[in-house]
Coordinates of C-alpha atoms and ligand atoms in Angstrom, one line a residue:
M1 CA 136.1 89.5 82.4
K2 CA 136.1 91.6 79.2
E3 CA 137.0 89.9 75.9
I4 CA 140.8 90.2 75.2
P5 CA 141.3 92.5 72.3
H6 CA 142.7 91.1 69.0
G7 CA 146.5 90.9 69.0
L8 CA 146.9 90.6 72.8
I9 CA 147.6 87.4 74.7
K10 CA 147.7 86.4 78.3
G11 CA 151.2 86.5 80.0
R12 CA 152.5 86.0 83.4
V13 CA 155.0 88.0 85.5
T14 CA 157.9 85.7 86.3
G15 CA 160.1 88.2 88.1
R16 CA 161.0 91.8 88.7
T17 CA 164.1 94.0 89.6
E18 CA 163.9 97.3 91.4
W19 CA 166.4 99.9 90.2
T20 CA 165.0 103.1 91.9
D21 CA 161.8 104.2 93.6
N22 CA 160.1 104.4 90.2
E23 CA 162.3 102.4 87.7
F24 CA 162.1 98.7 87.5
S25 CA 162.3 95.7 85.2
L26 CA 159.6 93.1 84.6
R27 CA 160.2 89.6 83.3
I28 CA 157.1 88.2 81.6
N29 CA 156.4 84.9 79.9
A30 CA 153.8 84.7 77.2
P31 CA 153.4 82.6 74.0
V32 CA 154.5 85.5 71.7
E33 CA 155.8 85.2 68.1
P34 CA 159.5 85.5 67.6
Y35 CA 160.8 89.2 67.6
L36 CA 163.9 91.0 66.4
A37 CA 166.4 92.6 68.8
G38 CA 165.5 96.3 69.1
Q39 CA 161.7 95.8 68.7
F40 CA 158.9 96.7 71.0
T41 CA 155.5 95.1 71.9
K42 CA 152.4 96.1 73.8
L43 CA 151.7 95.5 77.5
A44 CA 148.1 95.9 78.5
L45 CA 145.8 95.8 81.6
L46 CA 142.2 96.8 82.3
N47 CA 141.8 100.1 84.1
G48 CA 139.4 100.8 87.0
A49 CA 136.6 101.5 84.5
G50 CA 137.0 98.1 82.9
E51 CA 138.7 99.5 79.7
W52 CA 141.8 98.1 78.1
V53 CA 144.9 100.4 78.4
R54 CA 147.8 99.4 76.2
R55 CA 151.2 101.0 75.6
A56 CA 154.4 100.2 73.8
Y57 CA 157.4 98.7 75.6
S58 CA 160.8 97.7 74.2
L59 CA 162.2 94.2 74.8
V60 CA 165.5 94.3 76.8
N61 CA 166.6 90.8 76.0
S62 CA 167.7 89.4 72.7
P63 CA 165.2 86.9 71.2
N64 CA 168.1 84.4 71.0
H65 CA 168.8 84.3 74.7
K66 CA 169.0 80.9 76.4
S67 CA 165.5 80.5 77.8
G68 CA 163.9 81.5 74.5
H69 CA 162.0 84.5 73.1
Q70 CA 158.8 83.8 75.1
D71 CA 160.7 84.8 78.3
M72 CA 160.8 88.6 77.8
E73 CA 162.3 91.4 79.9
F74 CA 161.1 95.0 80.0
L75 CA 162.7 98.1 81.6
L76 CA 160.0 100.6 82.9
I77 CA 159.6 103.9 84.6
S78 CA 156.4 104.6 86.5
V79 CA 155.3 108.0 85.3
S80 CA 153.5 110.1 87.9
D81 CA 149.8 109.9 87.1
G82 CA 150.7 107.5 84.2
E83 CA 147.6 105.4 83.5
L84 CA 149.3 102.1 82.7
S85 CA 152.9 102.5 84.1
S86 CA 151.5 103.1 87.6
Q87 CA 149.6 99.8 87.3
L88 CA 152.5 97.9 85.9
R89 CA 154.6 99.1 88.8
N90 CA 152.4 97.1 91.2
L91 CA 152.7 93.8 89.3
Q92 CA 154.3 90.9 91.2
R93 CA 155.6 87.5 90.3
G94 CA 152.6 85.3 89.3
D95 CA 150.4 88.2 88.2
T96 CA 148.7 88.3 84.8
V97 CA 149.5 90.9 82.2
Y98 CA 148.5 91.0 78.6
V99 CA 151.2 91.2 75.9
G100 CA 151.1 91.9 72.1
K101 CA 151.5 88.6 70.3
Q102 CA 153.6 90.2 67.5
A103 CA 156.4 92.7 68.2
A104 CA 157.0 95.7 65.9
G105 CA 159.6 98.4 65.1
F106 CA 162.4 99.2 62.7
M107 CA 165.2 100.0 65.1
T108 CA 166.9 96.7 64.2
L109 CA 170.2 95.5 62.8
A110 CA 168.6 94.7 59.4
E111 CA 167.9 98.4 58.9
I112 CA 171.5 99.6 59.2
P113 CA 173.2 100.0 55.9
A114 CA 175.7 97.1 55.2
H115 CA 178.8 99.3 54.8
I116 CA 178.5 100.9 58.3
T117 CA 181.4 100.0 60.6
D118 CA 180.8 102.2 63.6
L119 CA 177.4 102.0 65.4
W120 CA 176.3 104.7 67.9
L121 CA 173.4 103.8 70.2
L122 CA 172.2 107.1 71.9
S123 CA 169.6 106.7 74.6
T124 CA 167.8 108.5 77.5
G125 CA 166.2 106.9 80.5
T126 CA 164.5 103.6 79.8
A127 CA 165.4 103.7 76.2
I128 CA 168.7 101.9 76.8
G129 CA 166.5 98.7 76.8
P130 CA 166.3 98.0 73.1
F131 CA 170.0 98.8 72.7
L132 CA 170.9 96.1 75.3
S133 CA 168.8 93.7 73.2
I134 CA 170.8 94.7 70.1
L135 CA 174.1 94.3 72.0
D136 CA 173.1 90.8 73.1
E137 CA 173.1 89.7 69.4
L138 CA 176.1 87.8 68.1
E139 CA 175.6 89.7 64.8
T140 CA 176.3 93.0 66.5
R141 CA 179.6 91.8 67.9
T142 CA 180.8 90.3 64.6
R143 CA 179.5 92.9 62.1
F144 CA 180.8 96.2 63.5
K145 CA 184.3 97.5 64.3
K146 CA 183.1 99.9 67.0
I147 CA 179.9 100.1 69.0
V148 CA 179.3 103.1 71.3
L149 CA 176.5 102.8 73.9
V150 CA 175.5 106.3 75.3
H151 CA 173.1 106.4 78.2
A152 CA 171.9 109.8 79.4
V153 CA 170.0 109.9 82.8
R154 CA 169.2 112.5 85.4
T155 CA 170.9 110.7 88.4
K156 CA 173.5 108.0 88.9
A157 CA 171.0 105.6 90.3
E158 CA 169.3 105.5 86.9
L159 CA 172.5 104.0 85.3
V160 CA 170.8 100.6 85.2
Y161 CA 172.0 97.2 84.1
Q162 CA 175.7 97.8 85.1
S163 CA 176.5 94.1 85.4
K164 CA 175.0 93.3 82.0
I165 CA 177.0 96.2 80.5
E166 CA 180.2 94.8 82.1
Q167 CA 179.4 91.4 80.5
I168 CA 179.0 93.1 77.1
A169 CA 182.2 95.0 77.6
D170 CA 184.0 91.7 78.4
S171 CA 182.7 89.9 75.4
Y172 CA 183.1 92.8 72.9
K173 CA 186.6 93.6 74.2
D174 CA 187.9 96.9 72.6
K175 CA 185.1 97.1 70.1
F176 CA 182.7 98.4 72.7
V177 CA 182.6 101.8 74.5
Y178 CA 180.0 102.7 77.2
I179 CA 179.5 106.4 77.8
P180 CA 177.2 107.2 80.8
I181 CA 175.9 110.8 81.0
V182 CA 174.4 112.0 84.3
S183 CA 172.8 115.4 84.0
R184 CA 171.6 116.4 87.4
E185 CA 174.4 115.4 89.8
Q186 CA 178.1 114.9 89.8
C187 CA 179.1 111.3 88.9
A188 CA 182.7 110.1 88.6
G189 CA 183.3 108.3 85.3
A190 CA 180.2 109.9 83.6
L191 CA 179.9 112.9 81.4
R192 CA 177.7 115.8 82.5
G193 CA 175.3 117.5 80.2
R194 CA 173.0 116.5 77.3
I195 CA 173.6 114.4 74.2
P196 CA 173.1 117.1 71.5
Q197 CA 175.5 119.6 73.2
L198 CA 178.1 116.8 73.8
L199 CA 177.9 115.9 70.2
Q200 CA 178.3 119.5 69.1
S201 CA 181.3 120.1 71.4
G202 CA 183.0 117.0 70.1
L203 CA 183.2 115.6 73.7
L204 CA 181.2 112.5 73.0
A205 CA 183.5 111.4 70.1
E206 CA 186.6 112.4 72.2
S207 CA 185.4 110.4 75.2
A208 CA 184.6 107.4 73.0
Q209 CA 187.9 107.8 71.0
V210 CA 185.9 107.0 67.9
R211 CA 186.1 109.3 64.9
L212 CA 182.8 110.3 63.4
T213 CA 182.6 110.0 59.6
A214 CA 179.7 110.1 57.2
E215 CA 181.1 107.0 55.5
N216 CA 181.3 104.8 58.5
S217 CA 179.1 106.0 61.3
F218 CA 175.4 105.2 62.0
F219 CA 173.4 106.5 64.9
Y220 CA 170.2 105.1 66.5
L221 CA 168.5 107.7 68.8
C222 CA 165.9 106.5 71.3
G223 CA 163.9 107.9 74.1
N224 CA 162.9 111.5 75.1
P225 CA 161.4 113.1 71.9
D226 CA 163.2 116.4 72.6
M227 CA 166.5 114.7 72.8
V228 CA 165.7 112.9 69.5
K229 CA 164.7 116.1 67.8
E230 CA 167.7 118.2 69.0
T231 CA 170.2 115.4 68.4
S232 CA 168.8 114.9 64.8
E233 CA 169.1 118.6 64.2
Q234 CA 172.7 118.5 65.5
L235 CA 173.6 115.5 63.4
V236 CA 172.3 117.3 60.3
L237 CA 174.4 120.4 61.2
L238 CA 177.4 118.0 61.4
G239 CA 176.7 116.8 57.9
Y240 CA 174.8 113.5 58.5
K241 CA 171.6 112.5 56.8
K242 CA 168.5 110.9 58.1
H243 CA 168.3 107.3 57.0
L244 CA 165.5 106.2 54.7
R245 CA 165.1 102.7 53.3
R246 CA 164.9 104.2 49.8
K247 CA 167.8 106.6 50.5
P248 CA 170.4 105.3 53.0
G249 CA 171.7 107.8 55.5
N250 CA 173.4 108.0 58.9
F251 CA 170.7 108.1 61.6
S252 CA 167.3 106.8 62.6
S253 CA 165.2 107.2 65.7
E254 CA 162.4 106.1 68.0
N255 CA 160.4 108.4 70.2
Y256 CA 159.1 107.0 73.5
W257 CA 156.3 109.6 73.8
Ligands
FAD301 C1 158.0 102.5 70.7 C2 157.9 102.8 72.1 C3 158.6 102.0 73.0 C4 158.5 102.3 74.4 N1 159.2 101.6 75.3 C5 159.2 101.9 76.6 C6 160.0 101.1 77.6 O1 160.7 100.2 77.2 N2 159.9 101.5 78.9 C7 159.1 102.5 79.3 O2 159.1 102.8 80.5 N3 158.3 103.2 78.4 C8 158.4 102.9 77.1 N4 157.6 103.6 76.2 C9 156.6 104.6 76.8 C10 155.3 103.8 77.2 O3 154.7 103.3 76.0 C11 154.3 104.7 77.9 O4 154.1 105.9 77.2 C12 154.7 105.0 79.4 O5 154.8 103.8 80.1 C13 153.7 105.9 80.0 O6 152.4 105.3 80.0 P1 151.3 105.7 81.0 O7 150.0 105.2 80.6 O8 151.7 105.3 82.4 O9 151.3 107.3 81.0 P2 150.5 108.3 80.1 O10 149.3 108.8 80.9 O11 150.3 107.8 78.8 O12 151.7 109.5 80.2 C14 152.6 109.7 79.1 C15 153.7 110.7 79.5 O13 154.6 110.0 80.3 C16 156.0 110.4 80.0 N5 156.7 109.2 79.6 C17 156.3 108.2 78.9 N6 157.2 107.2 78.7 C18 158.3 107.6 79.4 C19 159.5 107.1 79.7 N7 159.9 105.8 79.2 N8 160.4 107.7 80.4 C20 160.1 109.0 80.9 N9 158.9 109.6 80.8 C21 158.0 108.9 80.0 C22 155.8 111.5 79.0 O14 155.9 112.8 79.6 C23 154.5 111.2 78.4 O15 153.9 112.3 77.8 C24 157.7 103.4 74.9 C25 156.9 104.1 73.9 C26 157.0 103.8 72.6 C27 156.2 104.7 71.6
NAP302 N1 158.1 117.4 85.0 C1 158.6 117.5 83.7 O1 158.7 118.5 83.1 C2 159.0 116.2 83.1 C3 159.7 116.2 81.9 C4 160.1 115.0 81.4 C5 159.9 113.8 82.1 N2 159.3 113.9 83.3 C6 159.0 112.7 84.1 O2 160.2 112.4 85.0 C7 160.4 111.0 85.0 C8 161.8 110.8 84.7 O3 162.0 110.5 83.4 P1 163.5 110.3 82.8 O4 164.5 110.9 83.8 O5 163.7 108.9 82.4 O6 163.4 111.1 81.5 P2 164.0 112.4 80.9 O7 163.4 113.6 81.5 O8 163.9 112.2 79.5 O9 165.6 112.5 81.3 C9 166.6 111.5 80.8 C10 167.8 112.3 80.3 O10 167.4 113.0 79.1 C11 167.9 114.3 79.2 N3 167.1 115.2 78.4 C12 165.9 115.8 78.6 N4 165.5 116.6 77.6 C13 166.5 116.6 76.7 C14 166.8 117.3 75.5 N5 165.9 118.1 75.0 N6 167.9 117.0 74.8 C15 168.8 116.1 75.3 N7 168.7 115.5 76.5 C16 167.5 115.7 77.2 C17 167.8 114.6 80.6 O11 168.7 115.8 80.9 P3 168.2 116.9 81.9 O12 168.4 116.4 83.3 O13 169.2 118.0 81.5 O14 166.8 117.3 81.6 C18 168.3 113.3 81.3 O15 169.7 113.3 81.3 C19 159.4 110.4 84.1 O16 158.3 110.0 85.0 C20 158.9 111.5 83.2 O17 157.5 111.4 82.8 C21 158.9 115.0 83.8

């Protein structure tokens, strides 16, 4: 067995959920350091040539959930010919997987300017994961007046975690709005199209019944880098500013590739 690289520790798969043929969730237990909702860590395995392959994956559960932060959940898609995701797809309960001891990332509640009242969480595909972690935090429920979760996927089957989203809706009451977008098939109750165009046309705000304002709104964008780029451009056209720690603004993002 090759030496475990610095920063990785041994973990064990404790369960999995199948969503579609190539989308699944893995539950993994490992003695990791505490993390913040919205952060990501590394998962790693050895490849056929005996080399370590590691990639970033976001935590789906809040660090404050009842079985503790060392019980982690991840939402994954197996990318065709993907070196690591195709291996992760085969993991079963009891298997070993290596995990980053320390999580990272700035897509957290602490980075959102204190005066913001309306939080927009815009995701594609598996990038809904870190937003579910953020939504599991009591601080999110108490701090904001409105939280809009937008999840854009190709097909209805990829609208994952429906029962968790229902629980969130129950606990947040009228503070929470969920807007599914399905781009490649008809789906009752979902919008059709893409996030940047739905922002531009005003349909996203109209569906959420939340008014966008530079004073009150903050957007986190996560997932497909083309969505992130085009949505950022659209937000700038609408008069919003990219958020920087030294210069507070309205939006911030995380690219998945
Ligand atoms: C901060 C961060 C957090 C991430 N969190 C997650 C996560 O929670 N779940 C997850 O499945 N992936 C996540 N990713 C992507 C992940 O790190 C890998 O890139 C992905 O699993 C592919 O790795 P691979 O070795 O199988 O494929 P590679 O051989 O590295 O192929 C990469 C290609 O796969 C495609 N791709 C990568 N990730 C995705 C994705 N999530 N959805 C659709 N297409 C994709 C892109 O076309 C990309 O060019 C995250 C990436 C970053 C940077
Ligand atoms: N063959 C390819 O060219 C290609 C490209 C990307 C991903 N993939 C692979 O396909 C699998 C599925 O991934 P996925 O469905 O989770 O990811 P995805 O392709 O990112 O699709 C998720 C959602 O993002 C939307 N989207 C894509 N580009 C966008 C943009 N520029 N602006 C706004 N929205 C955009 C998609 O809309 P649309 O349906 O309108 O695209 C879809 O609703 C992965 O394995 C991935 O690697 C293949």
